[in-house]
Amino acid sequence: GENVEQHPSTLSVQEGDSAVIKCTYSDSASNYFPWYKQELGKGPQLIIDIRSNVGEKKDQRIAVTLNKTAKHFSLHITETQPEDSAVYFCAANTGGFKTIFGAGTRLFVKA
Amino acid sequence: DAGITQSPRHKVTETGTPVTLRCHQTENHRYMYWYRQDPGHGLRLIHYSYGVKDTDKGEVSDGYSVSRSKTEDFLLTLESATSSQTSVYFCAISGGQEGYGYTFGSGTRLTVV
């Protein structure tokens, strides 16, 4: 069935460094790729998304890239800050109501 | 989370009892979803709704039912709770069917003992 693999499961970086989280999807019909940030005790929050007709999108310190041929998409966070520490989820929408989530990446930013 | 609230936030219940979780939205969105979150599994869709009285099953719907009698309310019922249903449950809303991100509620932590 459809699947989204997310790596790494845990990522630790020094404040000011960059962090990269990678996802791979299996359904070539996927056309919408959102990223969510979940802080402790809260629900996931949409932070950025990309559609299949776009290769890259930026919003301040975060960016997402998409390689449709390889079925890869990645989240890039530059100049990381302690408040970036959270769990990040990638997801792929395969059309209609079917959105498949990755298992999540726990990001630690050390001050 | 603005516009979407879940109740209760925490619940402990006994095996075999029915449990109902409530999701309330003030955004007038047509689409509502129930997910469960378990370690190592990310978020998995239980049921969704695309309008009043219009609902359908997700990938992990066994043992759950839903109802939506008003646009703003989406109820999730565990008909006879089991320990495998111990989880954190999230409700989400979206403004469209495809290509729209979700707004999630704060979640309900359910423990079945």
JSON list of C-alpha atoms in Angstrom, two decimals:
[
{"chain": "A", "resi": 1, "resn": "GLY", "atom": "CA", "xyz": [0.00, 0.00, 0.00]},
{"chain": "A", "resi": 2, "resn": "GLU", "atom": "CA", "xyz": [0.94, 3.66, 0.02]},
{"chain": "A", "resi": 3, "resn": "ASN", "atom": "CA", "xyz": [3.77, 4.55, 2.34]},
{"chain": "A", "resi": 4, "resn": "VAL", "atom": "CA", "xyz": [5.81, 7.56, 3.44]},
{"chain": "A", "resi": 5, "resn": "GLU", "atom": "CA", "xyz": [9.22, 6.88, 4.95]},
{"chain": "A", "resi": 6, "resn": "GLN", "atom": "CA", "xyz": [10.86, 9.59, 7.02]},
{"chain": "A", "resi": 7, "resn": "HIS", "atom": "CA", "xyz": [14.50, 9.86, 8.13]},
{"chain": "A", "resi": 8, "resn": "PRO", "atom": "CA", "xyz": [16.11, 10.33, 10.52]},
{"chain": "A", "resi": 9, "resn": "SER", "atom": "CA", "xyz": [13.88, 9.45, 13.45]},
{"chain": "A", "resi": 10, "resn": "THR", "atom": "CA", "xyz": [16.00, 11.63, 15.75]},
{"chain": "A", "resi": 11, "resn": "LEU", "atom": "CA", "xyz": [18.21, 14.58, 14.85]},
{"chain": "A", "resi": 12, "resn": "SER", "atom": "CA", "xyz": [20.39, 16.62, 17.16]},
{"chain": "A", "resi": 13, "resn": "VAL", "atom": "CA", "xyz": [22.05, 19.84, 15.96]},
{"chain": "A", "resi": 14, "resn": "GLN", "atom": "CA", "xyz": [23.87, 22.77, 17.50]},
{"chain": "A", "resi": 15, "resn": "GLU", "atom": "CA", "xyz": [22.09, 26.09, 17.59]},
{"chain": "A", "resi": 16, "resn": "GLY", "atom": "CA", "xyz": [22.80, 27.98, 14.39]},
{"chain": "A", "resi": 17, "resn": "ASP", "atom": "CA", "xyz": [23.44, 24.87, 12.32]},
{"chain": "A", "resi": 18, "resn": "SER", "atom": "CA", "xyz": [21.14, 23.57, 9.59]},
{"chain": "A", "resi": 19, "resn": "ALA", "atom": "CA", "xyz": [18.81, 20.59, 9.90]},
{"chain": "A", "resi": 20, "resn": "VAL", "atom": "CA", "xyz": [17.56, 18.41, 7.05]},
{"chain": "A", "resi": 21, "resn": "ILE", "atom": "CA", "xyz": [14.74, 15.86, 7.24]},
{"chain": "A", "resi": 22, "resn": "LYS", "atom": "CA", "xyz": [14.07, 13.58, 4.29]},
{"chain": "A", "resi": 23, "resn": "CYS", "atom": "CA", "xyz": [10.96, 11.72, 3.16]},
{"chain": "A", "resi": 24, "resn": "THR", "atom": "CA", "xyz": [10.23, 9.23, 0.43]},
{"chain": "A", "resi": 25, "resn": "TYR", "atom": "CA", "xyz": [6.77, 8.41, -0.86]},
{"chain": "A", "resi": 26, "resn": "SER", "atom": "CA", "xyz": [5.58, 5.41, -2.80]},
{"chain": "A", "resi": 27, "resn": "ASP", "atom": "CA", "xyz": [2.49, 6.59, -4.68]},
{"chain": "A", "resi": 28, "resn": "SER", "atom": "CA", "xyz": [3.47, 8.46, -7.84]},
{"chain": "A", "resi": 29, "resn": "ALA", "atom": "CA", "xyz": [-0.01, 10.04, -7.87]},
{"chain": "A", "resi": 30, "resn": "SER", "atom": "CA", "xyz": [0.86, 12.08, -4.77]},
{"chain": "A", "resi": 31, "resn": "ASN", "atom": "CA", "xyz": [0.50, 15.76, -5.54]},
{"chain": "A", "resi": 32, "resn": "TYR", "atom": "CA", "xyz": [0.59, 17.69, -2.27]},
{"chain": "A", "resi": 33, "resn": "PHE", "atom": "CA", "xyz": [3.27, 17.50, 0.44]},
{"chain": "A", "resi": 34, "resn": "PRO", "atom": "CA", "xyz": [2.72, 19.31, 3.75]},
{"chain": "A", "resi": 35, "resn": "TRP", "atom": "CA", "xyz": [5.08, 19.46, 6.72]},
{"chain": "A", "resi": 36, "resn": "TYR", "atom": "CA", "xyz": [3.89, 19.71, 10.30]},
{"chain": "A", "resi": 37, "resn": "LYS", "atom": "CA", "xyz": [5.62, 20.69, 13.53]},
{"chain": "A", "resi": 38, "resn": "GLN", "atom": "CA", "xyz": [4.39, 19.23, 16.80]},
{"chain": "A", "resi": 39, "resn": "GLU", "atom": "CA", "xyz": [5.43, 20.67, 20.13]},
{"chain": "A", "resi": 40, "resn": "LEU", "atom": "CA", "xyz": [5.02, 18.74, 23.36]},
{"chain": "A", "resi": 41, "resn": "GLY", "atom": "CA", "xyz": [1.39, 18.40, 24.41]},
{"chain": "A", "resi": 42, "resn": "LYS", "atom": "CA", "xyz": [0.05, 20.09, 21.30]},
{"chain": "A", "resi": 43, "resn": "GLY", "atom": "CA", "xyz": [-1.43, 19.10, 17.98]},
{"chain": "A", "resi": 44, "resn": "PRO", "atom": "CA", "xyz": [0.64, 19.19, 14.78]},
{"chain": "A", "resi": 45, "resn": "GLN", "atom": "CA", "xyz": [0.84, 22.58, 13.11]},
{"chain": "A", "resi": 46, "resn": "LEU", "atom": "CA", "xyz": [1.27, 23.12, 9.38]},
{"chain": "A", "resi": 47, "resn": "ILE", "atom": "CA", "xyz": [4.54, 24.97, 8.75]},
{"chain": "A", "resi": 48, "resn": "ILE", "atom": "CA", "xyz": [5.07, 24.70, 4.99]},
{"chain": "A", "resi": 49, "resn": "ASP", "atom": "CA", "xyz": [3.73, 22.77, 2.03]},
{"chain": "A", "resi": 50, "resn": "ILE", "atom": "CA", "xyz": [4.61, 22.16, -1.59]},
{"chain": "A", "resi": 51, "resn": "ARG", "atom": "CA", "xyz": [2.64, 21.05, -4.59]},
{"chain": "A", "resi": 52, "resn": "SER", "atom": "CA", "xyz": [3.83, 18.64, -7.25]},
{"chain": "A", "resi": 53, "resn": "ASN", "atom": "CA", "xyz": [4.23, 21.34, -9.91]},
{"chain": "A", "resi": 54, "resn": "VAL", "atom": "CA", "xyz": [6.85, 23.17, -7.79]},
{"chain": "A", "resi": 55, "resn": "GLY", "atom": "CA", "xyz": [10.41, 22.06, -7.06]},
{"chain": "A", "resi": 56, "resn": "GLU", "atom": "CA", "xyz": [11.24, 24.29, -4.10]},
{"chain": "A", "resi": 57, "resn": "LYS", "atom": "CA", "xyz": [9.51, 26.62, -1.70]},
{"chain": "A", "resi": 58, "resn": "LYS", "atom": "CA", "xyz": [10.96, 28.89, 1.01]},
{"chain": "A", "resi": 59, "resn": "ASP", "atom": "CA", "xyz": [9.50, 30.67, 3.99]},
{"chain": "A", "resi": 60, "resn": "GLN", "atom": "CA", "xyz": [12.10, 32.55, 6.02]},
{"chain": "A", "resi": 61, "resn": "ARG", "atom": "CA", "xyz": [14.35, 29.94, 7.64]},
{"chain": "A", "resi": 62, "resn": "ILE", "atom": "CA", "xyz": [12.51, 26.89, 6.34]},
{"chain": "A", "resi": 63, "resn": "ALA", "atom": "CA", "xyz": [12.44, 25.44, 2.84]},
{"chain": "A", "resi": 64, "resn": "VAL", "atom": "CA", "xyz": [11.07, 22.35, 1.21]},
{"chain": "A", "resi": 65, "resn": "THR", "atom": "CA", "xyz": [12.37, 20.66, -1.93]},
{"chain": "A", "resi": 66, "resn": "LEU", "atom": "CA", "xyz": [10.64, 18.07, -4.08]},
{"chain": "A", "resi": 67, "resn": "ASN", "atom": "CA", "xyz": [12.11, 15.58, -6.53]},
{"chain": "A", "resi": 68, "resn": "LYS", "atom": "CA", "xyz": [9.16, 13.94, -8.26]},
{"chain": "A", "resi": 69, "resn": "THR", "atom": "CA", "xyz": [11.32, 11.60, -10.32]},
{"chain": "A", "resi": 70, "resn": "ALA", "atom": "CA", "xyz": [12.94, 10.12, -7.23]},
{"chain": "A", "resi": 71, "resn": "LYS", "atom": "CA", "xyz": [9.79, 10.54, -5.10]},
{"chain": "A", "resi": 72, "resn": "HIS", "atom": "CA", "xyz": [11.77, 12.40, -2.47]},
{"chain": "A", "resi": 73, "resn": "PHE", "atom": "CA", "xyz": [10.99, 15.57, -0.59]},
{"chain": "A", "resi": 74, "resn": "SER", "atom": "CA", "xyz": [12.95, 17.27, 2.16]},
{"chain": "A", "resi": 75, "resn": "LEU", "atom": "CA", "xyz": [12.60, 19.92, 4.85]},
{"chain": "A", "resi": 76, "resn": "HIS", "atom": "CA", "xyz": [15.52, 22.28, 5.42]},
{"chain": "A", "resi": 77, "resn": "ILE", "atom": "CA", "xyz": [15.78, 24.48, 8.49]},
{"chain": "A", "resi": 78, "resn": "THR", "atom": "CA", "xyz": [18.62, 27.01, 8.53]},
{"chain": "A", "resi": 79, "resn": "GLU", "atom": "CA", "xyz": [20.07, 28.90, 11.50]},
{"chain": "A", "resi": 80, "resn": "THR", "atom": "CA", "xyz": [18.30, 26.60, 13.93]},
{"chain": "A", "resi": 81, "resn": "GLN", "atom": "CA", "xyz": [17.11, 27.99, 17.26]},
{"chain": "A", "resi": 82, "resn": "PRO", "atom": "CA", "xyz": [16.12, 26.21, 20.49]},
{"chain": "A", "resi": 83, "resn": "GLU", "atom": "CA", "xyz": [12.45, 26.90, 19.74]},
{"chain": "A", "resi": 84, "resn": "ASP", "atom": "CA", "xyz": [12.80, 24.75, 16.60]},
{"chain": "A", "resi": 85, "resn": "SER", "atom": "CA", "xyz": [13.05, 21.71, 18.90]},
{"chain": "A", "resi": 86, "resn": "ALA", "atom": "CA", "xyz": [9.95, 19.61, 18.22]},
{"chain": "A", "resi": 87, "resn": "VAL", "atom": "CA", "xyz": [8.71, 16.59, 16.29]},
{"chain": "A", "resi": 88, "resn": "TYR", "atom": "CA", "xyz": [8.36, 17.14, 12.55]},
{"chain": "A", "resi": 89, "resn": "PHE", "atom": "CA", "xyz": [6.06, 15.12, 10.29]},
{"chain": "A", "resi": 90, "resn": "CYS", "atom": "CA", "xyz": [6.08, 14.94, 6.53]},
{"chain": "A", "resi": 91, "resn": "ALA", "atom": "CA", "xyz": [2.97, 13.84, 4.64]},
{"chain": "A", "resi": 92, "resn": "ALA", "atom": "CA", "xyz": [1.87, 13.04, 1.13]},
{"chain": "A", "resi": 93, "resn": "ASN", "atom": "CA", "xyz": [-1.62, 13.54, -0.23]},
{"chain": "A", "resi": 94, "resn": "THR", "atom": "CA", "xyz": [-2.44, 10.98, -2.86]},
{"chain": "A", "resi": 95, "resn": "GLY", "atom": "CA", "xyz": [-5.66, 12.61, -3.96]},
{"chain": "A", "resi": 96, "resn": "GLY", "atom": "CA", "xyz": [-8.99, 12.99, -2.26]},
{"chain": "A", "resi": 97, "resn": "PHE", "atom": "CA", "xyz": [-8.98, 12.33, 1.45]},
{"chain": "A", "resi": 98, "resn": "LYS", "atom": "CA", "xyz": [-5.93, 10.11, 1.56]},
{"chain": "A", "resi": 99, "resn": "THR", "atom": "CA", "xyz": [-3.03, 11.81, 3.35]},
{"chain": "A", "resi": 100, "resn": "ILE", "atom": "CA", "xyz": [-0.25, 9.49, 4.52]},
{"chain": "A", "resi": 101, "resn": "PHE", "atom": "CA", "xyz": [2.05, 10.70, 7.30]},
{"chain": "A", "resi": 102, "resn": "GLY", "atom": "CA", "xyz": [5.64, 9.79, 7.97]},
{"chain": "A", "resi": 103, "resn": "ALA", "atom": "CA", "xyz": [6.55, 8.42, 11.40]},
{"chain": "A", "resi": 104, "resn": "GLY", "atom": "CA", "xyz": [8.11, 11.70, 12.53]},
{"chain": "A", "resi": 105, "resn": "THR", "atom": "CA", "xyz": [11.53, 13.17, 13.32]},
{"chain": "A", "resi": 106, "resn": "ARG", "atom": "CA", "xyz": [12.39, 14.41, 16.78]},
{"chain": "A", "resi": 107, "resn": "LEU", "atom": "CA", "xyz": [14.65, 17.45, 16.39]},
{"chain": "A", "resi": 108, "resn": "PHE", "atom": "CA", "xyz": [16.79, 18.65, 19.29]},
{"chain": "A", "resi": 109, "resn": "VAL", "atom": "CA", "xyz": [18.53, 22.02, 18.97]},
{"chain": "A", "resi": 110, "resn": "LYS", "atom": "CA", "xyz": [21.28, 22.41, 21.55]},
{"chain": "A", "resi": 111, "resn": "ALA", "atom": "CA", "xyz": [21.99, 25.92, 22.79]},
{"chain": "B", "resi": 1, "resn": "ASP", "atom": "CA", "xyz": [-5.59, 25.82, 18.52]},
{"chain": "B", "resi": 2, "resn": "ALA", "atom": "CA", "xyz": [-7.75, 28.58, 17.17]},
{"chain": "B", "resi": 3, "resn": "GLY", "atom": "CA", "xyz": [-11.09, 27.46, 15.79]},
{"chain": "B", "resi": 4, "resn": "ILE", "atom": "CA", "xyz": [-10.97, 23.81, 16.84]},
{"chain": "B", "resi": 5, "resn": "THR", "atom": "CA", "xyz": [-11.37, 22.30, 20.27]},
{"chain": "B", "resi": 6, "resn": "GLN", "atom": "CA", "xyz": [-11.38, 18.72, 21.51]},
{"chain": "B", "resi": 7, "resn": "SER", "atom": "CA", "xyz": [-12.93, 17.35, 24.66]},
{"chain": "B", "resi": 8, "resn": "PRO", "atom": "CA", "xyz": [-12.04, 15.83, 26.97]},
{"chain": "B", "resi": 9, "resn": "ARG", "atom": "CA", "xyz": [-8.27, 16.45, 26.98]},
{"chain": "B", "resi": 10, "resn": "HIS", "atom": "CA", "xyz": [-7.61, 13.35, 29.06]},
{"chain": "B", "resi": 11, "resn": "LYS", "atom": "CA", "xyz": [-9.68, 10.28, 29.83]},
{"chain": "B", "resi": 12, "resn": "VAL", "atom": "CA", "xyz": [-9.13, 6.97, 31.57]},
{"chain": "B", "resi": 13, "resn": "THR", "atom": "CA", "xyz": [-11.72, 4.31, 30.93]},
{"chain": "B", "resi": 14, "resn": "GLU", "atom": "CA", "xyz": [-12.17, 0.61, 31.53]},
{"chain": "B", "resi": 15, "resn": "THR", "atom": "CA", "xyz": [-12.03, -2.12, 28.91]},
{"chain": "B", "resi": 16, "resn": "GLY", "atom": "CA", "xyz": [-15.42, -2.82, 27.39]},
{"chain": "B", "resi": 17, "resn": "THR", "atom": "CA", "xyz": [-16.97, 0.58, 28.09]},
{"chain": "B", "resi": 18, "resn": "PRO", "atom": "CA", "xyz": [-18.15, 2.95, 25.33]},
{"chain": "B", "resi": 19, "resn": "VAL", "atom": "CA", "xyz": [-16.31, 6.25, 24.99]},
{"chain": "B", "resi": 20, "resn": "THR", "atom": "CA", "xyz": [-17.16, 9.34, 22.96]},
{"chain": "B", "resi": 21, "resn": "LEU", "atom": "CA", "xyz": [-14.69, 12.05, 22.03]},
{"chain": "B", "resi": 22, "resn": "ARG", "atom": "CA", "xyz": [-15.87, 15.39, 20.75]},
{"chain": "B", "resi": 23, "resn": "CYS", "atom": "CA", "xyz": [-14.43, 17.77, 18.18]},
{"chain": "B", "resi": 24, "resn": "HIS", "atom": "CA", "xyz": [-15.89, 21.26, 17.77]},
{"chain": "B", "resi": 25, "resn": "GLN", "atom": "CA", "xyz": [-14.90, 23.79, 15.11]},
{"chain": "B", "resi": 26, "resn": "THR", "atom": "CA", "xyz": [-15.84, 27.40, 14.55]},
{"chain": "B", "resi": 27, "resn": "GLU", "atom": "CA", "xyz": [-14.29, 27.72, 11.07]},
{"chain": "B", "resi": 28, "resn": "ASN", "atom": "CA", "xyz": [-17.31, 26.39, 9.15]},
{"chain": "B", "resi": 29, "resn": "HIS", "atom": "CA", "xyz": [-15.03, 23.96, 7.32]},
{"chain": "B", "resi": 30, "resn": "ARG", "atom": "CA", "xyz": [-16.71, 21.15, 5.43]},
{"chain": "B", "resi": 31, "resn": "TYR", "atom": "CA", "xyz": [-13.99, 18.54, 6.00]},
{"chain": "B", "resi": 32, "resn": "MET", "atom": "CA", "xyz": [-13.21, 16.98, 9.38]},
{"chain": "B", "resi": 33, "resn": "TYR", "atom": "CA", "xyz": [-10.97, 14.08, 10.33]},
{"chain": "B", "resi": 34, "resn": "TRP", "atom": "CA", "xyz": [-10.14, 11.85, 13.28]},
{"chain": "B", "resi": 35, "resn": "TYR", "atom": "CA", "xyz": [-6.56, 10.55, 13.60]},
{"chain": "B", "resi": 36, "resn": "ARG", "atom": "CA", "xyz": [-4.80, 8.49, 16.20]},
{"chain": "B", "resi": 37, "resn": "GLN", "atom": "CA", "xyz": [-1.14, 9.00, 17.05]},
{"chain": "B", "resi": 38, "resn": "ASP", "atom": "CA", "xyz": [1.02, 6.17, 18.33]},
{"chain": "B", "resi": 39, "resn": "PRO", "atom": "CA", "xyz": [4.82, 6.00, 18.70]},
{"chain": "B", "resi": 40, "resn": "GLY", "atom": "CA", "xyz": [6.48, 4.84, 15.50]},
{"chain": "B", "resi": 41, "resn": "HIS", "atom": "CA", "xyz": [3.28, 5.11, 13.46]},
{"chain": "B", "resi": 42, "resn": "GLY", "atom": "CA", "xyz": [2.87, 8.81, 12.92]},
{"chain": "B", "resi": 43, "resn": "LEU", "atom": "CA", "xyz": [-0.75, 9.77, 12.41]},
{"chain": "B", "resi": 44, "resn": "ARG", "atom": "CA", "xyz": [-3.27, 7.29, 11.07]},
{"chain": "B", "resi": 45, "resn": "LEU", "atom": "CA", "xyz": [-6.71, 8.18, 9.77]},
{"chain": "B", "resi": 46, "resn": "ILE", "atom": "CA", "xyz": [-9.66, 6.62, 11.60]},
{"chain": "B", "resi": 47, "resn": "HIS", "atom": "CA", "xyz": [-12.66, 8.28, 9.94]},
{"chain": "B", "resi": 48, "resn": "TYR", "atom": "CA", "xyz": [-13.39, 11.44, 8.04]},
{"chain": "B", "resi": 49, "resn": "SER", "atom": "CA", "xyz": [-16.37, 13.59, 7.14]},
{"chain": "B", "resi": 50, "resn": "TYR", "atom": "CA", "xyz": [-17.07, 15.60, 4.01]},
{"chain": "B", "resi": 51, "resn": "GLY", "atom": "CA", "xyz": [-20.32, 17.15, 5.18]},
{"chain": "B", "resi": 52, "resn": "VAL", "atom": "CA", "xyz": [-23.18, 16.85, 7.64]},
{"chain": "B", "resi": 53, "resn": "LYS", "atom": "CA", "xyz": [-24.09, 13.17, 7.89]},
{"chain": "B", "resi": 54, "resn": "ASP", "atom": "CA", "xyz": [-21.46, 12.31, 5.26]},
{"chain": "B", "resi": 55, "resn": "THR", "atom": "CA", "xyz": [-18.70, 10.16, 6.72]},
{"chain": "B", "resi": 56, "resn": "ASP", "atom": "CA", "xyz": [-16.38, 7.40, 5.59]},
{"chain": "B", "resi": 57, "resn": "LYS", "atom": "CA", "xyz": [-13.76, 5.02, 6.94]},
{"chain": "B", "resi": 58, "resn": "GLY", "atom": "CA", "xyz": [-10.04, 5.58, 7.12]},
{"chain": "B", "resi": 59, "resn": "GLU", "atom": "CA", "xyz": [-7.24, 3.04, 7.37]},
{"chain": "B", "resi": 60, "resn": "VAL", "atom": "CA", "xyz": [-7.80, 2.07, 11.05]},
{"chain": "B", "resi": 61, "resn": "SER", "atom": "CA", "xyz": [-11.57, 2.28, 11.47]},
{"chain": "B", "resi": 62, "resn": "ASP", "atom": "CA", "xyz": [-12.28, -1.07, 13.16]},
{"chain": "B", "resi": 63, "resn": "GLY", "atom": "CA", "xyz": [-13.85, -0.56, 16.58]},
{"chain": "B", "resi": 64, "resn": "TYR", "atom": "CA", "xyz": [-14.70, 3.10, 15.93]},
{"chain": "B", "resi": 65, "resn": "SER", "atom": "CA", "xyz": [-17.76, 4.92, 14.70]},
{"chain": "B", "resi": 66, "resn": "VAL", "atom": "CA", "xyz": [-18.40, 8.60, 14.01]},
{"chain": "B", "resi": 67, "resn": "SER", "atom": "CA", "xyz": [-21.29, 10.97, 13.67]},
{"chain": "B", "resi": 68, "resn": "ARG", "atom": "CA", "xyz": [-21.71, 14.47, 12.32]},
{"chain": "B", "resi": 69, "resn": "SER", "atom": "CA", "xyz": [-25.13, 16.00, 12.85]},
{"chain": "B", "resi": 70, "resn": "LYS", "atom": "CA", "xyz": [-23.92, 19.61, 12.59]},
{"chain": "B", "resi": 71, "resn": "THR", "atom": "CA", "xyz": [-21.16, 21.26, 10.57]},
{"chain": "B", "resi": 72, "resn": "GLU", "atom": "CA", "xyz": [-19.30, 22.24, 13.72]},
{"chain": "B", "resi": 73, "resn": "ASP", "atom": "CA", "xyz": [-19.32, 18.93, 15.61]},
{"chain": "B", "resi": 74, "resn": "PHE", "atom": "CA", "xyz": [-17.67, 15.60, 14.77]},
{"chain": "B", "resi": 75, "resn": "LEU", "atom": "CA", "xyz": [-17.95, 12.82, 17.35]},
{"chain": "B", "resi": 76, "resn": "LEU", "atom": "CA", "xyz": [-15.76, 9.73, 17.61]},
{"chain": "B", "resi": 77, "resn": "THR", "atom": "CA", "xyz": [-17.13, 6.74, 19.52]},
{"chain": "B", "resi": 78, "resn": "LEU", "atom": "CA", "xyz": [-15.24, 3.72, 20.70]},
{"chain": "B", "resi": 79, "resn": "GLU", "atom": "CA", "xyz": [-18.06, 1.22, 20.92]},
{"chain": "B", "resi": 80, "resn": "SER", "atom": "CA", "xyz": [-16.33, -1.11, 23.40]},
{"chain": "B", "resi": 81, "resn": "ALA", "atom": "CA", "xyz": [-12.92, 0.21, 24.38]},
{"chain": "B", "resi": 82, "resn": "THR", "atom": "CA", "xyz": [-9.90, -2.11, 24.26]},
{"chain": "B", "resi": 83, "resn": "SER", "atom": "CA", "xyz": [-6.35, -1.63, 25.49]},
{"chain": "B", "resi": 84, "resn": "SER", "atom": "CA", "xyz": [-5.14, -1.38, 21.88]},
{"chain": "B", "resi": 85, "resn": "GLN", "atom": "CA", "xyz": [-7.16, 1.83, 21.60]},
{"chain": "B", "resi": 86, "resn": "THR", "atom": "CA", "xyz": [-5.02, 3.55, 24.19]},
{"chain": "B", "resi": 87, "resn": "SER", "atom": "CA", "xyz": [-3.65, 6.42, 22.15]},
{"chain": "B", "resi": 88, "resn": "VAL", "atom": "CA", "xyz": [-3.69, 10.14, 21.55]},
{"chain": "B", "resi": 89, "resn": "TYR", "atom": "CA", "xyz": [-6.58, 11.15, 19.31]},
{"chain": "B", "resi": 90, "resn": "PHE", "atom": "CA", "xyz": [-6.48, 14.24, 17.12]},
{"chain": "B", "resi": 91, "resn": "CYS", "atom": "CA", "xyz": [-9.25, 15.93, 15.26]},
{"chain": "B", "resi": 92, "resn": "ALA", "atom": "CA", "xyz": [-8.40, 17.98, 12.18]},
{"chain": "B", "resi": 93, "resn": "ILE", "atom": "CA", "xyz": [-10.24, 20.28, 9.81]},
{"chain": "B", "resi": 94, "resn": "SER", "atom": "CA", "xyz": [-9.45, 21.47, 6.31]},
{"chain": "B", "resi": 95, "resn": "GLY", "atom": "CA", "xyz": [-10.83, 23.98, 3.89]},
{"chain": "B", "resi": 96, "resn": "GLY", "atom": "CA", "xyz": [-10.80, 21.66, 0.91]},
{"chain": "B", "resi": 97, "resn": "GLN", "atom": "CA", "xyz": [-10.48, 18.08, -0.20]},
{"chain": "B", "resi": 98, "resn": "GLU", "atom": "CA", "xyz": [-7.18, 18.10, -2.08]},
{"chain": "B", "resi": 99, "resn": "GLY", "atom": "CA", "xyz": [-4.14, 20.24, -1.67]},
{"chain": "B", "resi": 100, "resn": "TYR", "atom": "CA", "xyz": [-5.18, 21.75, 1.64]},
{"chain": "B", "resi": 101, "resn": "GLY", "atom": "CA", "xyz": [-3.30, 21.52, 4.90]},
{"chain": "B", "resi": 102, "resn": "TYR", "atom": "CA", "xyz": [-4.97, 20.52, 8.12]},
{"chain": "B", "resi": 103, "resn": "THR", "atom": "CA", "xyz": [-5.58, 22.44, 11.32]},
{"chain": "B", "resi": 104, "resn": "PHE", "atom": "CA", "xyz": [-5.34, 20.04, 14.23]},
{"chain": "B", "resi": 105, "resn": "GLY", "atom": "CA", "xyz": [-6.91, 20.21, 17.65]},
{"chain": "B", "resi": 106, "resn": "SER", "atom": "CA", "xyz": [-4.87, 19.81, 20.83]},
{"chain": "B", "resi": 107, "resn": "GLY", "atom": "CA", "xyz": [-5.67, 16.13, 21.16]},
{"chain": "B", "resi": 108, "resn": "THR", "atom": "CA", "xyz": [-7.30, 13.75, 23.64]},
{"chain": "B", "resi": 109, "resn": "ARG", "atom": "CA", "xyz": [-5.11, 11.34, 25.55]},
{"chain": "B", "resi": 110, "resn": "LEU", "atom": "CA", "xyz": [-7.16, 8.18, 26.11]},
{"chain": "B", "resi": 111, "resn": "THR", "atom": "CA", "xyz": [-6.05, 5.37, 28.37]},
{"chain": "B", "resi": 112, "resn": "VAL", "atom": "CA", "xyz": [-7.98, 2.10, 28.43]},
{"chain": "B", "resi": 113, "resn": "VAL", "atom": "CA", "xyz": [-7.25, 0.01, 31.53]}
]
